[in-house]
Amino acid sequence: MSRDLTKFLAEWIAEGGSRIGQIAILATAAAFELRHDEDVSRDGLELFTKWEDARALASRDEAGKFRPLKTAPNLRRGWRLVLADAAQLRKALDYFYPAMLGVRASHLLGNLVPVPLRETLGRQTGMYAVTKNIADQEARAMVDRFCAGCLKQRLWELAAANPQPVQVQAGKLPLLCHEACNLLVAEARKVVKKLPAAK
């Protein structure tokens, strides 16, 4: 398998790939069209034709609020993005789901190493160093609550390095989480700061 992500994407589509996160990819002989997966059969969608338009489309939810987590299940609807080739498609998908094509390609090549949460927190310094003090019980509850709002499949564990198996649906590129994101680290800080011992 190639690490050329445009080639990887084109091959995945040729093999029947048509979904990533909340996006449907409609391939024709002349173009690729992206839509929210709930808008596949809908008419009257606002048309966009530049891959750069994906940045604005991915940045706000239906209410116009900023989306700090691009893999949250709150991508706005009502648009279609028509692109000329696989290179433009890859660039657009990087705005919708940053680095996810590369992460999946690394996983298929056997190069994706999940990082346990304890290791991620152990590297924190400054105002985030306090996250090292989160207890296992609080950490598990935080992960269950916080990560429920994300479309990624979590591959890491609290302390063990054993990866979770990847669930793959036909035609859908899985969004993989191999290390806790900075938003979860920030949440861990909030949890620890609320504990009596941290005051």
Short mmCIF file of C-alpha atoms in Angstrom, two decimals:
data_model
loop_
_atom_site.label_atom_id
_atom_site.label_comp_id
_atom_site.label_asym_id
_atom_site.label_seq_id
_atom_site.Cartn_x
_atom_site.Cartn_y
_atom_site.Cartn_z
CA MET A 1 0.00 0.00 0.00
CA SER A 2 1.22 3.49 -0.86
CA ARG A 3 1.75 6.35 1.59
CA ASP A 4 0.63 8.67 -1.23
CA LEU A 5 -2.64 9.75 0.38
CA THR A 6 -4.23 10.91 -2.86
CA LYS A 7 -3.55 7.51 -4.40
CA PHE A 8 -4.73 5.78 -1.23
CA LEU A 9 -7.98 7.77 -1.35
CA ALA A 10 -8.55 7.10 -5.05
CA GLU A 11 -7.97 3.37 -4.55
CA TRP A 12 -10.32 3.28 -1.56
CA ILE A 13 -13.07 4.97 -3.62
CA ALA A 14 -12.44 2.62 -6.56
CA GLU A 15 -12.95 -0.30 -4.16
CA GLY A 16 -16.36 1.07 -3.11
CA GLY A 17 -15.50 3.60 -0.44
CA SER A 18 -18.17 6.28 -0.16
CA ARG A 19 -18.42 7.47 3.46
CA ILE A 20 -16.13 9.16 5.97
CA GLY A 21 -17.56 10.45 9.21
CA GLN A 22 -20.76 12.33 8.33
CA ILE A 23 -19.74 12.85 4.71
CA ALA A 24 -20.97 10.97 1.66
CA ILE A 25 -18.70 10.91 -1.37
CA LEU A 26 -20.50 10.63 -4.69
CA ALA A 27 -18.05 9.78 -7.47
CA THR A 28 -18.79 10.34 -11.16
CA ALA A 29 -16.59 10.07 -14.24
CA ALA A 30 -15.93 13.81 -14.16
CA ALA A 31 -15.98 14.85 -10.51
CA PHE A 32 -16.40 14.05 -6.85
CA GLU A 33 -19.30 15.45 -4.89
CA LEU A 34 -19.37 15.68 -1.11
CA ARG A 35 -22.55 16.07 0.93
CA HIS A 36 -23.63 15.53 4.50
CA ASP A 37 -24.61 11.85 4.61
CA GLU A 38 -28.16 12.83 5.59
CA ASP A 39 -28.44 15.01 2.47
CA VAL A 40 -27.60 12.36 -0.14
CA SER A 41 -31.09 12.40 -1.69
CA ARG A 42 -31.89 16.04 -0.96
CA ASP A 43 -32.33 18.71 -3.64
CA GLY A 44 -31.72 22.45 -3.36
CA LEU A 45 -28.39 22.22 -1.57
CA GLU A 46 -26.05 25.21 -1.60
CA LEU A 47 -23.29 24.58 -4.16
CA PHE A 48 -19.57 25.00 -3.43
CA THR A 49 -16.82 24.28 -5.98
CA LYS A 50 -13.47 24.95 -4.28
CA TRP A 51 -11.71 22.52 -1.97
CA GLU A 52 -10.90 25.47 0.31
CA ASP A 53 -14.65 25.87 0.95
CA ALA A 54 -14.43 22.76 3.10
CA ARG A 55 -12.72 24.79 5.81
CA ALA A 56 -15.74 27.04 6.36
CA LEU A 57 -18.18 24.15 6.00
CA ALA A 58 -16.34 22.16 8.68
CA SER A 59 -15.91 25.06 11.09
CA ARG A 60 -19.50 25.78 12.20
CA ASP A 61 -22.45 23.66 13.29
CA GLU A 62 -26.11 24.18 12.32
CA ALA A 63 -26.45 27.00 14.85
CA GLY A 64 -23.32 28.75 13.57
CA LYS A 65 -21.24 27.82 16.61
CA PHE A 66 -17.55 27.01 16.18
CA ARG A 67 -16.73 23.27 16.09
CA PRO A 68 -13.45 22.78 18.00
CA LEU A 69 -13.69 19.02 17.50
CA LYS A 70 -14.00 18.23 13.80
CA THR A 71 -14.96 14.62 14.53
CA ALA A 72 -17.96 15.64 16.65
CA PRO A 73 -21.24 14.43 15.10
CA ASN A 74 -22.52 17.96 14.48
CA LEU A 75 -21.43 18.75 10.91
CA ARG A 76 -23.91 21.19 9.41
CA ARG A 77 -26.18 20.14 6.56
CA GLY A 78 -27.52 21.84 3.43
CA TRP A 79 -24.48 21.96 1.13
CA ARG A 80 -22.77 20.08 -1.65
CA LEU A 81 -19.12 20.44 -2.60
CA VAL A 82 -18.16 19.48 -6.17
CA LEU A 83 -14.47 18.85 -6.82
CA ALA A 84 -12.58 18.05 -10.01
CA ASP A 85 -10.16 15.34 -8.89
CA ALA A 86 -8.86 13.13 -6.11
CA ALA A 87 -6.17 15.65 -5.11
CA GLN A 88 -8.80 18.32 -4.40
CA LEU A 89 -10.94 15.73 -2.64
CA ARG A 90 -8.05 14.77 -0.34
CA LYS A 91 -7.41 18.41 0.56
CA ALA A 92 -11.10 19.01 1.31
CA LEU A 93 -11.32 15.89 3.49
CA ASP A 94 -8.32 17.13 5.47
CA TYR A 95 -10.38 20.18 6.43
CA PHE A 96 -13.39 18.09 7.39
CA TYR A 97 -11.42 15.38 9.21
CA PRO A 98 -7.81 16.53 9.72
CA ALA A 99 -5.16 13.79 9.34
CA MET A 100 -7.71 10.97 9.26
CA LEU A 101 -6.66 9.67 5.84
CA GLY A 102 -3.05 9.52 6.98
CA VAL A 103 -3.96 7.86 10.26
CA ARG A 104 -5.95 5.16 8.44
CA ALA A 105 -3.14 4.62 5.92
CA SER A 106 -0.64 4.28 8.80
CA HIS A 107 -2.96 1.81 10.50
CA LEU A 108 -3.21 -0.34 7.36
CA LEU A 109 0.58 -0.28 7.01
CA GLY A 110 0.95 -1.41 10.63
CA ASN A 111 2.65 1.83 11.67
CA LEU A 112 -0.03 3.27 13.95
CA VAL A 113 0.91 2.85 17.60
CA PRO A 114 -1.83 3.65 20.15
CA VAL A 115 -0.61 5.74 23.07
CA PRO A 116 -2.13 4.97 26.50
CA LEU A 117 -3.78 7.91 28.27
CA ARG A 118 -1.34 7.67 31.18
CA GLU A 119 1.57 8.16 28.77
CA THR A 120 -0.10 11.18 27.15
CA LEU A 121 -0.82 12.77 30.53
CA GLY A 122 2.67 11.90 31.74
CA ARG A 123 4.15 14.18 29.09
CA GLN A 124 2.13 17.22 30.16
CA THR A 125 3.90 20.24 31.62
CA GLY A 126 2.96 23.68 32.89
CA MET A 127 -0.71 24.16 33.71
CA TYR A 128 -1.53 20.69 32.33
CA ALA A 129 0.97 18.83 34.54
CA VAL A 130 -1.79 18.44 37.13
CA THR A 131 -3.55 15.97 34.79
CA LYS A 132 -1.05 13.32 35.88
CA ASN A 133 -2.94 13.22 39.20
CA ILE A 134 -6.27 12.06 37.81
CA ALA A 135 -7.38 8.80 39.42
CA ASP A 136 -8.30 5.81 37.27
CA GLN A 137 -11.97 5.98 38.24
CA GLU A 138 -12.26 9.66 37.32
CA ALA A 139 -10.26 9.12 34.13
CA ARG A 140 -12.52 6.28 32.95
CA ALA A 141 -15.68 8.26 33.70
CA MET A 142 -14.25 11.32 31.92
CA VAL A 143 -13.28 9.30 28.83
CA ASP A 144 -16.68 7.60 28.65
CA ARG A 145 -18.48 10.94 28.90
CA PHE A 146 -16.22 13.14 26.80
CA CYS A 147 -15.38 10.68 24.01
CA ALA A 148 -19.07 9.82 23.51
CA GLY A 149 -19.27 13.10 21.58
CA CYS A 150 -16.73 12.02 18.97
CA LEU A 151 -17.05 9.85 15.85
CA LYS A 152 -13.56 8.38 16.20
CA GLN A 153 -12.94 4.82 17.31
CA ARG A 154 -10.68 4.93 20.35
CA LEU A 155 -7.72 2.58 20.00
CA TRP A 156 -5.90 3.53 23.22
CA GLU A 157 -6.57 2.40 26.77
CA LEU A 158 -5.99 4.09 30.11
CA ALA A 159 -2.67 2.38 30.83
CA ALA A 160 -2.30 -0.69 28.64
CA ALA A 161 -0.66 -0.47 25.24
CA ASN A 162 -2.91 -3.16 23.74
CA PRO A 163 -4.88 -1.56 20.91
CA GLN A 164 -8.62 -1.92 20.59
CA PRO A 165 -9.77 -3.70 17.41
CA VAL A 166 -10.91 -1.49 14.54
CA GLN A 167 -14.53 -1.85 13.47
CA VAL A 168 -14.86 -1.34 9.72
CA GLN A 169 -18.20 -0.89 7.98
CA ALA A 170 -18.44 -1.62 4.26
CA GLY A 171 -17.74 1.49 2.21
CA LYS A 172 -16.91 3.62 5.25
CA LEU A 173 -13.44 4.87 6.18
CA PRO A 174 -13.06 4.52 9.95
CA LEU A 175 -11.97 7.57 11.92
CA LEU A 176 -9.30 6.33 14.32
CA CYS A 177 -8.11 7.83 17.60
CA HIS A 178 -4.65 6.53 18.52
CA GLU A 179 -3.91 9.11 21.23
CA ALA A 180 -5.99 11.34 23.51
CA CYS A 181 -6.59 14.73 21.91
CA ASN A 182 -5.72 18.08 23.45
CA LEU A 183 -9.41 18.68 24.21
CA LEU A 184 -9.48 15.55 26.39
CA VAL A 185 -6.27 16.63 28.14
CA ALA A 186 -7.90 19.99 28.87
CA GLU A 187 -10.94 18.16 30.21
CA ALA A 188 -8.69 16.07 32.47
CA ARG A 189 -7.29 19.30 33.92
CA LYS A 190 -10.82 20.51 34.70
CA VAL A 191 -11.66 17.20 36.39
CA VAL A 192 -8.52 17.24 38.56
CA LYS A 193 -8.92 20.92 39.51
CA LYS A 194 -12.44 20.20 40.79
CA LEU A 195 -11.21 17.51 43.18
CA PRO A 196 -10.74 18.61 46.81
CA ALA A 197 -7.09 17.48 46.92
CA ALA A 198 -6.24 19.76 43.98
CA LYS A 199 -7.37 22.93 45.79
#
